mmCIF file of C-alpha atoms in Angstrom:
data_model
loop_
_atom_site.group_PDB
_atom_site.id
_atom_site.type_symbol
_atom_site.label_atom_id
_atom_site.label_comp_id
_atom_site.label_asym_id
_atom_site.label_seq_id
_atom_site.Cartn_x
_atom_site.Cartn_y
_atom_site.Cartn_z
ATOM 1 C CA MET N 1 5.335 0.569 -17.902
ATOM 2 C CA MET N 2 1.402 0.614 -16.629
ATOM 3 C CA PHE N 3 1.052 -3.067 -16.860
ATOM 4 C CA LEU N 4 3.993 -3.953 -15.091
ATOM 5 C CA ARG N 5 3.372 -1.756 -12.498
ATOM 6 C CA LEU N 6 -0.161 -3.198 -12.338
ATOM 7 C CA ARG N 7 1.038 -6.805 -12.465
ATOM 8 C CA TRP N 8 3.701 -6.278 -9.079
ATOM 9 C CA ARG N 9 0.293 -4.762 -7.478
ATOM 10 C CA LEU N 10 -1.604 -7.329 -8.541
ATOM 11 C CA ALA N 11 1.648 -9.648 -7.127
ATOM 12 C CA ALA N 12 1.373 -8.045 -3.874
ATOM 13 C CA PHE N 13 -1.732 -7.721 -3.072
ATOM 14 C CA PHE N 14 -1.284 -11.903 -3.675
ATOM 15 C CA THR N 15 1.011 -12.060 -2.008
ATOM 16 C CA CYS N 16 -0.227 -10.183 1.133
ATOM 17 C CA SER N 17 -3.538 -10.846 1.024
ATOM 18 C CA ILE N 18 -1.663 -14.970 1.551
ATOM 19 C CA THR N 19 1.459 -13.672 4.026
ATOM 20 C CA VAL N 20 -1.664 -12.913 6.566
ATOM 21 C CA VAL N 21 -3.992 -16.454 6.105
ATOM 22 C CA CYS N 22 -0.594 -17.901 6.567
ATOM 23 C CA PHE N 23 0.758 -16.291 9.189
ATOM 24 C CA ALA N 24 -2.824 -16.513 10.679
ATOM 25 C CA MET N 25 -3.192 -19.930 10.274
ATOM 26 C CA THR N 26 0.674 -20.144 11.755
ATOM 27 C CA GLY N 27 -0.301 -17.845 14.443
ATOM 28 C CA PHE N 28 -3.443 -20.570 15.559
ATOM 29 C CA SER N 29 -1.627 -23.694 15.059
ATOM 30 C CA SER N 30 1.143 -22.129 17.391
ATOM 31 C CA PHE N 31 -1.499 -21.618 20.181
ATOM 32 C CA ALA N 32 -3.022 -24.493 19.843
ATOM 33 C CA PHE N 33 -0.048 -26.447 20.434
ATOM 34 C CA TYR N 34 1.605 -24.930 23.154
ATOM 35 C CA GLU N 35 -2.353 -25.456 24.591
ATOM 36 C CA GLN N 36 -1.517 -29.092 23.845
ATOM 37 C CA LEU N 37 1.779 -29.110 25.508
ATOM 38 C CA THR N 38 0.807 -27.147 28.095
ATOM 39 C CA VAL N 39 -1.658 -30.039 29.354
ATOM 40 C CA MET N 40 0.989 -33.040 28.604
ATOM 41 C CA LEU N 41 2.720 -30.952 31.253
ATOM 42 C CA ASP N 42 -0.287 -31.008 33.535
ATOM 43 C CA ASN N 43 -1.860 -34.964 32.894
ATOM 44 C CA GLN N 44 2.200 -35.699 33.585
ATOM 45 C CA MET N 45 1.800 -33.962 37.047
ATOM 46 C CA LYS N 46 -1.870 -35.299 38.199
ATOM 47 C CA GLN N 47 -0.398 -38.410 36.944
ATOM 48 C CA LEU N 48 2.315 -38.187 39.444
ATOM 49 C CA SER N 49 -0.223 -37.211 42.159
ATOM 50 C CA ALA N 50 -2.611 -40.095 41.313
ATOM 51 C CA GLN N 51 0.592 -42.530 41.924
ATOM 52 C CA LEU N 52 1.936 -40.474 45.479
ATOM 53 C CA TYR N 53 -1.672 -40.147 46.505
ATOM 54 C CA PRO N 54 -1.400 -43.849 48.422
ATOM 55 C CA PHE N 55 1.163 -43.224 49.689
ATOM 56 C CA LEU N 56 0.395 -40.151 51.487
ATOM 57 C CA GLU N 57 -1.560 -42.389 54.263
ATOM 58 C CA VAL N 58 -1.804 -40.333 57.861
ATOM 59 C CA ASN N 59 -1.205 -43.755 60.043
ATOM 60 C CA ALA N 60 1.264 -45.508 57.805
ATOM 61 C CA PRO N 61 4.757 -46.141 59.255
ATOM 62 C CA GLY N 62 7.770 -43.333 58.281
ATOM 63 C CA PRO N 63 7.509 -40.751 55.714
ATOM 64 C CA GLY N 64 5.426 -41.303 52.347
ATOM 65 C CA LEU N 65 7.385 -39.987 49.740
ATOM 66 C CA GLN N 66 10.308 -42.386 51.276
ATOM 67 C CA ARG N 67 7.638 -45.321 50.591
ATOM 68 C CA TRP N 68 7.124 -43.912 47.476
ATOM 69 C CA ARG N 69 10.543 -43.865 46.059
ATOM 70 C CA LYS N 70 10.906 -47.425 47.327
ATOM 71 C CA HIS N 71 8.123 -48.691 45.071
ATOM 72 C CA LYS N 72 7.227 -45.869 42.331
ATOM 73 C CA THR N 73 7.752 -47.086 38.849
ATOM 74 C CA PRO N 74 9.488 -45.278 36.303
ATOM 75 C CA TRP N 75 7.499 -42.081 35.899
ATOM 76 C CA PRO N 76 9.323 -39.254 33.402
ATOM 77 C CA PHE N 77 9.050 -36.374 34.917
ATOM 78 C CA SER N 78 10.203 -37.433 38.454
ATOM 79 C CA TYR N 79 13.837 -36.138 38.756
ATOM 80 C CA THR N 80 12.844 -33.065 36.974
ATOM 81 C CA ALA N 81 9.746 -32.134 39.054
ATOM 82 C CA GLU N 82 9.761 -30.645 42.761
ATOM 83 C CA ILE N 83 7.358 -32.989 45.050
ATOM 84 C CA GLN N 84 6.586 -30.913 49.052
ATOM 85 C CA VAL N 85 4.043 -32.113 50.761
ATOM 86 C CA TYR N 86 3.101 -29.910 53.251
ATOM 87 C CA ASN N 87 1.289 -30.460 56.663
ATOM 88 C CA SER N 88 -2.129 -29.027 58.312
ATOM 89 C CA ALA N 89 -0.402 -25.956 59.610
ATOM 90 C CA ALA N 90 1.235 -25.459 55.703
ATOM 91 C CA LYS N 91 4.400 -26.661 57.197
ATOM 92 C CA LEU N 92 6.581 -28.270 54.890
ATOM 93 C CA VAL N 93 7.371 -31.998 56.074
ATOM 94 C CA GLU N 94 9.199 -33.570 52.957
ATOM 95 C CA LYS N 95 9.929 -32.829 50.000
ATOM 96 C CA HIS N 96 11.366 -34.631 46.661
ATOM 97 C CA GLY N 97 13.312 -33.509 44.245
ATOM 98 C CA PRO N 98 15.347 -30.286 42.915
ATOM 99 C CA ASP N 99 15.082 -27.121 44.665
ATOM 100 C CA PHE N 100 12.939 -24.152 42.677
ATOM 101 C CA ASN N 101 11.947 -22.507 46.041
ATOM 102 C CA VAL N 102 9.011 -22.498 45.007
ATOM 103 C CA PRO N 103 6.063 -21.291 47.404
ATOM 104 C CA PHE N 104 3.391 -22.484 49.587
ATOM 105 C CA LEU N 105 -0.620 -22.591 47.460
ATOM 106 C CA SER N 106 -3.003 -23.129 49.812
ATOM 107 C CA ALA N 107 -6.056 -24.433 47.690
ATOM 108 C CA LYS N 108 -9.161 -25.946 48.296
ATOM 109 C CA GLN N 109 -9.520 -28.273 46.155
ATOM 110 C CA THR N 110 -6.860 -29.477 42.597
ATOM 111 C CA THR N 111 -5.779 -26.059 41.092
ATOM 112 C CA ILE N 112 -2.826 -26.113 38.216
ATOM 113 C CA GLN N 113 -0.831 -22.616 37.870
ATOM 114 C CA GLU N 114 2.066 -20.774 35.956
ATOM 115 C CA LEU N 115 4.315 -19.383 38.075
ATOM 116 C CA GLN N 116 7.375 -16.890 37.371
ATOM 117 C CA ILE N 117 10.295 -17.906 40.275
ATOM 118 C CA ASN N 118 13.698 -16.993 39.669
ATOM 119 C CA ARG N 119 13.302 -16.120 35.841
ATOM 120 C CA GLN N 120 12.364 -19.309 35.497
ATOM 121 C CA THR N 121 8.737 -21.006 34.242
ATOM 122 C CA MET N 122 7.008 -23.889 36.806
ATOM 123 C CA ARG N 123 3.319 -25.183 36.303
ATOM 124 C CA VAL N 124 2.731 -25.948 39.927
ATOM 125 C CA LEU N 125 0.043 -28.130 41.197
ATOM 126 C CA SER N 126 -1.556 -27.483 44.472
ATOM 127 C CA GLN N 127 -3.720 -30.388 45.957
ATOM 128 C CA PRO N 128 -5.093 -30.848 49.582
ATOM 129 C CA LEU N 129 -5.194 -34.082 51.324
ATOM 130 C CA ILE N 130 -8.281 -35.223 52.764
ATOM 131 C CA ARG N 131 -9.032 -38.384 54.523
ATOM 132 C CA GLN N 132 -12.220 -38.660 56.427
ATOM 133 C CA GLY N 133 -13.503 -35.952 55.817
ATOM 134 C CA LYS N 134 -10.397 -34.193 57.494
ATOM 135 C CA ASP N 135 -8.211 -31.896 56.414
ATOM 136 C CA LEU N 136 -4.346 -33.710 56.756
ATOM 137 C CA GLY N 137 -2.536 -31.402 54.435
ATOM 138 C CA TRP N 138 -1.434 -30.307 50.692
ATOM 139 C CA LEU N 139 0.307 -32.205 48.795
ATOM 140 C CA GLN N 140 2.394 -29.694 45.770
ATOM 141 C CA ILE N 141 4.118 -30.730 42.901
ATOM 142 C CA ALA N 142 6.097 -27.775 40.544
ATOM 143 C CA LEU N 143 7.283 -28.883 37.189
ATOM 144 C CA PRO N 144 9.962 -26.418 35.475
ATOM 145 C CA THR N 145 8.326 -25.916 31.371
ATOM 146 C CA THR N 146 11.999 -25.822 30.057
ATOM 147 C CA LEU N 147 10.556 -28.660 27.653
ATOM 148 C CA ARG N 148 7.502 -27.124 26.451
ATOM 149 C CA ASP N 149 9.530 -23.846 25.797
ATOM 150 C CA ASP N 150 12.075 -25.606 24.370
ATOM 151 C CA ALA N 151 9.810 -27.549 21.504
ATOM 152 C CA MET N 152 7.981 -24.410 21.254
ATOM 153 C CA VAL N 153 10.930 -22.408 19.989
ATOM 154 C CA ALA N 154 11.699 -24.671 17.624
ATOM 155 C CA TYR N 155 7.772 -25.216 16.676
ATOM 156 C CA ALA N 156 7.845 -22.238 15.720
ATOM 157 C CA ARG N 157 11.701 -21.494 14.251
ATOM 158 C CA THR N 158 10.909 -24.310 11.625
ATOM 159 C CA GLY N 159 7.298 -23.216 11.143
ATOM 160 C CA TYR N 160 7.859 -19.349 10.815
ATOM 161 C CA ILE N 161 11.252 -20.089 8.077
ATOM 162 C CA SER N 162 9.152 -22.949 5.906
ATOM 163 C CA LEU N 163 6.202 -19.852 5.559
ATOM 164 C CA LEU N 164 8.908 -17.669 4.003
ATOM 165 C CA LEU N 165 9.841 -20.584 2.168
ATOM 166 C CA LEU N 166 6.434 -20.732 0.680
ATOM 167 C CA LEU N 167 5.820 -16.708 0.977
ATOM 168 C CA VAL N 168 8.650 -16.913 -1.515
ATOM 169 C CA ALA N 169 7.341 -19.208 -4.038
ATOM 170 C CA LEU N 170 3.686 -18.083 -3.446
ATOM 171 C CA SER N 171 5.199 -14.748 -4.601
ATOM 172 C CA SER N 172 6.175 -16.140 -7.540
ATOM 173 C CA ILE N 173 3.255 -17.770 -8.864
ATOM 174 C CA GLY N 174 1.417 -14.973 -7.739
ATOM 175 C CA TYR N 175 3.563 -12.820 -10.723
ATOM 176 C CA MET N 176 3.455 -15.320 -12.933
ATOM 177 C CA TYR N 177 -0.284 -15.759 -12.333
ATOM 178 C CA ALA N 178 -0.264 -11.835 -12.271
ATOM 179 C CA GLY N 179 1.250 -11.581 -15.760
ATOM 180 C CA ARG N 180 -0.723 -14.307 -17.494
ATOM 181 C CA SER N 181 -3.961 -12.335 -16.372
ATOM 182 C CA LEU N 182 -3.343 -9.415 -17.406
ATOM 183 C CA VAL N 183 -2.572 -10.675 -20.782
ATOM 184 C CA PRO N 184 -5.883 -10.392 -22.305
ATOM 185 C CA LEU N 185 -5.897 -6.835 -20.789
ATOM 186 C CA GLN N 186 -3.195 -5.837 -22.390
ATOM 187 C CA LYS N 187 -3.850 -7.164 -26.011
ATOM 188 C CA SER N 188 -7.442 -4.788 -25.653
ATOM 189 C CA PHE N 189 -5.204 -2.227 -24.614
ATOM 190 C CA ASP N 190 -2.441 -2.099 -27.440
ATOM 191 C CA LEU N 191 -5.503 -2.351 -30.007
ATOM 192 C CA THR N 192 -7.247 0.453 -28.566
ATOM 193 C CA ARG N 193 -4.383 2.321 -28.597
ATOM 194 C CA ASN N 194 -3.141 1.255 -31.883
ATOM 195 C CA PHE N 195 -6.680 2.143 -33.464
ATOM 196 C CA LEU N 196 -6.528 5.713 -31.926
ATOM 197 C CA ALA N 197 -3.279 5.888 -33.387
ATOM 198 C CA ASP N 198 -4.160 5.273 -36.287
ATOM 199 C CA ALA N 199 -7.403 6.985 -36.207
ATOM 200 C CA GLY N 200 -4.871 10.489 -35.595
ATOM 201 C CA HIS N 201 -2.123 9.396 -38.426
ATOM 202 C CA GLU N 202 -5.381 8.687 -40.927
ATOM 203 C CA LEU N 203 -6.790 12.329 -40.145
ATOM 204 C CA LYS N 204 -3.974 14.267 -40.078
ATOM 205 C CA THR N 205 -3.856 13.986 -43.730
ATOM 206 C CA PRO N 206 -7.148 14.930 -45.408
ATOM 207 C CA LEU N 207 -7.893 17.128 -42.156
ATOM 208 C CA THR N 208 -4.268 19.240 -43.503
ATOM 209 C CA VAL N 209 -6.051 19.328 -47.539
ATOM 210 C CA LEU N 210 -9.606 20.161 -45.574
ATOM 211 C CA GLN N 211 -8.222 23.167 -43.718
ATOM 212 C CA ALA N 212 -6.189 24.343 -46.474
ATOM 213 C CA ASN N 213 -8.913 24.597 -48.423
ATOM 214 C CA VAL N 214 -11.266 26.578 -46.546
ATOM 215 C CA GLU N 215 -8.753 28.733 -45.825
ATOM 216 C CA ALA N 216 -8.480 29.288 -49.486
ATOM 217 C CA LEU N 217 -11.964 29.577 -49.748
ATOM 218 C CA GLU N 218 -12.548 31.648 -46.838
ATOM 219 C CA MET N 219 -10.061 34.419 -48.109
ATOM 220 C CA ASP N 220 -11.871 34.605 -51.796
ATOM 221 C CA LEU N 221 -14.797 35.255 -50.067
ATOM 222 C CA ALA N 222 -16.182 38.962 -49.845
ATOM 223 C CA GLU N 223 -15.606 40.241 -45.972
ATOM 224 C CA ASN N 224 -20.042 40.589 -46.263
ATOM 225 C CA ASP N 225 -20.797 37.100 -48.001
ATOM 226 C CA GLU N 226 -23.230 35.049 -45.909
ATOM 227 C CA ALA N 227 -21.002 32.092 -46.384
ATOM 228 C CA ARG N 228 -18.683 33.486 -44.682
ATOM 229 C CA PRO N 229 -19.582 32.798 -41.373
ATOM 230 C CA ARG N 230 -19.964 29.192 -42.310
ATOM 231 C CA VAL N 231 -16.804 28.963 -43.816
ATOM 232 C CA LEU N 232 -15.016 29.955 -40.942
ATOM 233 C CA GLY N 233 -17.088 27.745 -38.126
ATOM 234 C CA ILE N 234 -16.134 25.283 -40.303
ATOM 235 C CA LEU N 235 -12.190 26.302 -40.037
ATOM 236 C CA GLU N 236 -12.802 26.788 -36.488
ATOM 237 C CA SER N 237 -13.738 22.380 -36.977
ATOM 238 C CA CYS N 238 -11.159 21.807 -38.919
ATOM 239 C CA GLN N 239 -8.522 23.280 -36.216
ATOM 240 C CA ARG N 240 -10.310 21.652 -33.502
ATOM 241 C CA ILE N 241 -10.213 18.073 -35.345
ATOM 242 C CA SER N 242 -6.465 18.318 -35.878
ATOM 243 C CA CYS N 243 -6.243 19.002 -32.613
ATOM 244 C CA LEU N 244 -7.831 16.244 -31.428
ATOM 245 C CA SER N 245 -5.778 14.031 -33.799
ATOM 246 C CA GLN N 246 -2.630 16.034 -32.645
ATOM 247 C CA ASP N 247 -2.904 14.693 -28.965
ATOM 248 C CA LEU N 248 -4.646 11.681 -29.853
ATOM 249 C CA LEU N 249 -1.055 11.048 -31.347
ATOM 250 C CA LEU N 250 0.985 12.085 -29.205
ATOM 251 C CA LEU N 251 -1.464 10.346 -25.982
ATOM 252 C CA ALA N 252 -0.614 6.802 -28.610
ATOM 253 C CA LYS N 253 3.223 8.028 -28.449
ATOM 254 C CA LEU N 254 3.580 8.478 -24.711
ATOM 255 C CA GLU N 255 1.788 4.918 -24.000
ATOM 256 C CA SER N 256 3.822 3.375 -25.457
ATOM 257 C CA PRO N 257 6.746 1.534 -24.198
ATOM 258 C CA SER N 258 8.624 1.133 -27.481
ATOM 259 C CA VAL N 259 8.702 4.950 -28.179
ATOM 260 C CA GLY N 260 11.626 6.798 -26.046
ATOM 261 C CA LEU N 261 11.950 10.350 -26.215
ATOM 262 C CA PRO N 262 15.390 12.066 -26.447
ATOM 263 C CA ARG N 263 15.862 13.533 -22.994
ATOM 264 C CA GLN N 264 18.928 16.616 -21.439
ATOM 265 C CA ASN N 265 19.372 18.363 -18.790
ATOM 266 C CA VAL N 266 16.581 20.588 -18.437
ATOM 267 C CA ALA N 267 17.008 24.164 -16.807
ATOM 268 C CA LEU N 268 12.846 24.002 -15.405
ATOM 269 C CA GLY N 269 12.718 27.529 -13.975
ATOM 270 C CA ASP N 270 14.061 28.699 -17.502
ATOM 271 C CA LEU N 271 11.042 26.015 -19.076
ATOM 272 C CA VAL N 272 8.051 27.276 -16.915
ATOM 273 C CA LEU N 273 9.371 31.296 -17.336
ATOM 274 C CA GLU N 274 8.870 30.543 -21.227
ATOM 275 C CA THR N 275 6.098 28.911 -21.024
ATOM 276 C CA VAL N 276 4.802 31.626 -18.888
ATOM 277 C CA HIS N 277 5.525 34.465 -21.278
ATOM 278 C CA ASP N 278 3.579 32.744 -24.371
ATOM 279 C CA LEU N 279 0.631 32.363 -22.653
ATOM 280 C CA ALA N 280 0.720 36.341 -20.981
ATOM 281 C CA PRO N 281 -1.146 37.228 -24.408
ATOM 282 C CA LEU N 282 -3.712 34.803 -23.519
ATOM 283 C CA TYR N 283 -4.387 35.849 -20.253
ATOM 284 C CA GLY N 284 -4.316 39.619 -20.839
ATOM 285 C CA ALA N 285 -6.908 38.882 -23.484
ATOM 286 C CA LYS N 286 -9.379 37.272 -21.388
ATOM 287 C CA GLY N 287 -8.559 40.062 -18.149
ATOM 288 C CA VAL N 288 -6.624 37.072 -16.260
ATOM 289 C CA GLU N 289 -3.820 37.650 -13.837
ATOM 290 C CA ILE N 290 -0.518 35.106 -14.555
ATOM 291 C CA THR N 291 2.668 35.599 -11.678
ATOM 292 C CA HIS N 292 5.349 33.314 -10.799
ATOM 293 C CA GLU N 293 7.937 32.227 -8.540
ATOM 294 C CA LEU N 294 10.900 30.171 -9.657
ATOM 295 C CA VAL N 295 13.922 28.326 -8.300
ATOM 296 C CA GLU N 296 16.846 27.169 -9.931
ATOM 297 C CA ALA N 297 16.102 23.157 -11.089
ATOM 298 C CA LYS N 298 17.580 21.069 -13.103
ATOM 299 C CA VAL N 299 15.351 16.985 -14.629
ATOM 300 C CA TRP N 300 16.565 15.041 -16.783
ATOM 301 C CA CYS N 301 13.688 15.035 -19.629
ATOM 302 C CA HIS N 302 12.114 15.674 -22.656
ATOM 303 C CA TYR N 303 12.453 19.288 -23.337
ATOM 304 C CA ASP N 304 8.982 19.817 -25.709
ATOM 305 C CA SER N 305 7.116 17.323 -23.864
ATOM 306 C CA ILE N 306 7.082 18.822 -20.210
ATOM 307 C CA ARG N 307 6.830 21.678 -21.684
ATOM 308 C CA ARG N 308 3.451 21.242 -23.518
ATOM 309 C CA ALA N 309 2.527 19.314 -19.964
ATOM 310 C CA THR N 310 3.409 22.694 -18.510
ATOM 311 C CA THR N 311 1.464 24.756 -20.895
ATOM 312 C CA ASN N 312 -2.080 22.044 -20.985
ATOM 313 C CA LEU N 313 -1.544 22.692 -16.564
ATOM 314 C CA LEU N 314 -1.662 26.780 -17.393
ATOM 315 C CA ASP N 315 -4.234 26.787 -20.087
ATOM 316 C CA ASN N 316 -6.667 24.589 -18.325
ATOM 317 C CA ALA N 317 -6.136 27.443 -15.431
ATOM 318 C CA LEU N 318 -7.309 30.149 -17.373
ATOM 319 C CA ALA N 319 -10.455 28.037 -18.959
ATOM 320 C CA PHE N 320 -11.733 27.754 -15.605
ATOM 321 C CA THR N 321 -10.858 31.521 -13.948
ATOM 322 C CA ASP N 322 -12.930 33.756 -14.897
ATOM 323 C CA PRO N 323 -11.701 37.283 -15.922
ATOM 324 C CA GLY N 324 -10.606 40.167 -13.017
ATOM 325 C CA GLY N 325 -9.207 36.197 -11.625
ATOM 326 C CA SER N 326 -5.363 35.273 -10.794
ATOM 327 C CA VAL N 327 -3.018 32.029 -11.725
ATOM 328 C CA ARG N 328 -0.164 31.364 -9.571
ATOM 329 C CA ILE N 329 2.693 28.991 -10.684
ATOM 330 C CA SER N 330 5.838 28.593 -8.218
ATOM 331 C CA LEU N 331 8.629 26.161 -7.778
ATOM 332 C CA ARG N 332 9.941 24.238 -5.141
ATOM 333 C CA VAL N 333 12.838 21.938 -4.316
ATOM 334 C CA HIS N 334 11.324 18.952 -1.912
ATOM 335 C CA GLY N 335 13.546 16.355 -1.111
ATOM 336 C CA ALA N 336 15.216 14.538 -4.251
ATOM 337 C CA TYR N 337 11.999 16.492 -6.437
ATOM 338 C CA VAL N 338 11.236 19.934 -7.457
ATOM 339 C CA GLU N 339 7.858 20.675 -7.533
ATOM 340 C CA VAL N 340 5.405 22.484 -9.879
ATOM 341 C CA SER N 341 2.245 24.197 -8.449
ATOM 342 C CA VAL N 342 -0.286 25.543 -10.612
ATOM 343 C CA THR N 343 -3.213 27.582 -8.318
ATOM 344 C CA ASP N 344 -6.038 29.485 -9.442
ATOM 345 C CA ASN N 345 -9.007 30.833 -7.634
ATOM 346 C CA GLY N 346 -11.730 29.923 -10.343
ATOM 347 C CA ILE N 347 -14.363 27.962 -9.907
ATOM 348 C CA GLY N 348 -13.012 24.705 -8.687
ATOM 349 C CA ILE N 349 -14.123 21.088 -8.698
ATOM 350 C CA ALA N 350 -16.197 19.096 -7.190
ATOM 351 C CA GLU N 351 -15.179 16.528 -4.811
ATOM 352 C CA HIS N 352 -16.643 13.417 -6.873
ATOM 353 C CA ASP N 353 -14.731 15.138 -10.142
ATOM 354 C CA ILE N 354 -11.459 14.793 -8.411
ATOM 355 C CA PRO N 355 -10.688 11.271 -9.176
ATOM 356 C CA LYS N 356 -11.928 11.320 -13.022
ATOM 357 C CA ILE N 357 -10.293 14.823 -13.873
ATOM 358 C CA PHE N 358 -7.957 13.662 -15.554
ATOM 359 C CA ASP N 359 -9.841 10.640 -17.540
ATOM 360 C CA ARG N 360 -9.812 10.919 -21.386
ATOM 361 C CA PHE N 361 -11.998 13.534 -22.567
ATOM 362 C CA TYR N 362 -13.788 13.738 -19.276
ATOM 363 C CA ARG N 363 -14.887 17.611 -18.375
ATOM 364 C CA VAL N 364 -15.647 19.165 -15.521
ATOM 365 C CA ASP N 365 -17.487 21.791 -16.928
ATOM 366 C CA LYS N 366 -18.412 20.531 -20.751
ATOM 367 C CA SER N 367 -19.872 23.811 -22.003
ATOM 368 C CA ARG N 368 -17.203 25.984 -21.022
ATOM 369 C CA SER N 369 -14.981 23.224 -21.779
ATOM 370 C CA ARG N 370 -16.266 23.475 -25.740
ATOM 371 C CA ARG N 371 -16.681 27.299 -25.497
ATOM 372 C CA ASN N 372 -12.467 27.489 -24.707
ATOM 373 C CA GLY N 373 -11.978 24.856 -27.797
ATOM 374 C CA GLY N 374 -10.398 22.212 -24.997
ATOM 375 C CA THR N 375 -10.670 18.524 -26.672
ATOM 376 C CA GLY N 376 -10.558 16.238 -22.883
ATOM 377 C CA LEU N 377 -7.206 15.447 -23.470
ATOM 378 C CA GLY N 378 -5.368 17.635 -21.778
ATOM 379 C CA LEU N 379 -4.503 17.384 -18.104
ATOM 380 C CA ALA N 380 -4.325 13.459 -19.529
ATOM 381 C CA ILE N 381 -1.645 13.935 -21.791
ATOM 382 C CA ALA N 382 -0.076 16.033 -18.730
ATOM 383 C CA LYS N 383 -0.039 13.198 -16.557
ATOM 384 C CA ALA N 384 0.771 10.344 -18.820
ATOM 385 C CA ILE N 385 3.784 13.269 -19.728
ATOM 386 C CA VAL N 386 4.447 13.307 -15.649
ATOM 387 C CA GLU N 387 4.476 9.438 -15.508
ATOM 388 C CA SER N 388 7.152 8.760 -18.193
ATOM 389 C CA HIS N 389 9.557 10.703 -16.749
ATOM 390 C CA LYS N 390 8.960 9.015 -13.513
ATOM 391 C CA GLY N 391 7.245 11.716 -11.550
ATOM 392 C CA THR N 392 3.385 12.721 -10.004
ATOM 393 C CA LEU N 393 1.101 15.084 -10.887
ATOM 394 C CA PHE N 394 -2.080 15.457 -8.740
ATOM 395 C CA VAL N 395 -4.832 18.178 -7.904
ATOM 396 C CA LYS N 396 -7.056 19.864 -4.660
ATOM 397 C CA SER N 397 -9.429 21.778 -5.247
ATOM 398 C CA LYS N 398 -13.079 22.943 -3.347
ATOM 399 C CA LEU N 399 -15.812 23.858 -5.534
ATOM 400 C CA GLY N 400 -16.139 27.264 -5.717
ATOM 401 C CA SER N 401 -12.392 27.919 -4.582
ATOM 402 C CA GLY N 402 -10.160 27.278 -7.278
ATOM 403 C CA SER N 403 -7.685 24.458 -7.616
ATOM 404 C CA THR N 404 -3.694 23.776 -7.616
ATOM 405 C CA PHE N 405 -2.468 21.170 -9.712
ATOM 406 C CA LEU N 406 1.041 20.152 -8.017
ATOM 407 C CA LEU N 407 3.329 18.601 -10.465
ATOM 408 C CA ALA N 408 6.009 16.606 -9.239
ATOM 409 C CA LEU N 409 9.266 15.388 -10.904
ATOM 410 C CA PRO N 410 12.873 14.039 -9.950
ATOM 411 C CA ILE N 411 16.167 16.294 -9.491
ATOM 412 C CA SER N 412 18.495 15.445 -12.106
ATOM 413 C CA THR N 413 21.532 13.265 -11.315
ATOM 414 C CA VAL N 414 23.047 13.556 -14.455
ATOM 415 C CA ALA N 415 25.605 16.579 -14.091
#
């Protein structure tokens, strides 16, 4: 499950990166294509202007546009362009082509503008008519951008459909190669997990024998025997190593995708209450108050695993709360999840330690952990249990102000 999520994340990262690059390239190419089409329209108007200019002689007999129409050479946009000739008083004197109602645009030199006229986009060329240094009027050519805009729509439609198909193909390739790239990592992880499981299993039997013999030896020793404290120390070490081997076996079991734990509908409030009652003597012995606020909510889970996770969180809170402090465990329903929060007013966690708090064998306060007999696996086990139930576990803490561990599990949908 962990490697499947990692594979999807790698594939998603690859797809997002490619998507950004492809969209950037498509956007740039669309802009370049748009500019090129606009330049082509402008060049067409300039060519028409150059063709018209000789016919607009002041002293020539007859209107200039009529002479041009008689002698004009074929031009692709001559029937779609609106041609207007203005005199020096800015009065329209001649006109050719469709009527787009383009207003007069005065210009001291040849200019091209883009206007929105009656919901239609137009490119308008304005050119002053000058003969022998004298301003005679203006030539104005207006050309609709319909062809350019239609070409852009077709280009964008084709481009983005092609891009979508390309992204689907690249996503599939990315998912495939993400799986291949994770094979060495998964093999290494499997070797480590198998080693931990084998080590825990191999340690279990000799530790049980050793612990039984030490207990028998401790019973045989007199109360005042000098060797008794040493034997008790050995017994305590055996118990600690035994707990460590059991934790390693549990972690290996939780992280194995082939191992399925039997699940059932569990009243989470009752489970938490039983855990609180079991730990109450330990809290009382240390002088730490434990309170609870519970609601009724059912989750689909493996009972012993969730109880172990809850116990680990309460054990952790007890270990890092000084005598006279307090721990509060509460349940609340939040959407489709039920949340279990364990809040203490203990020593808290430094900000730089929070990202590593769920790592195996990581201890915030090593001396305190050892005094309390911790193996450094409690929180790692709790997180593995919660994630195997499709839940989340995280911590909010500030050094010197206590900590809150928040466990969220999906509410059961099984009747």
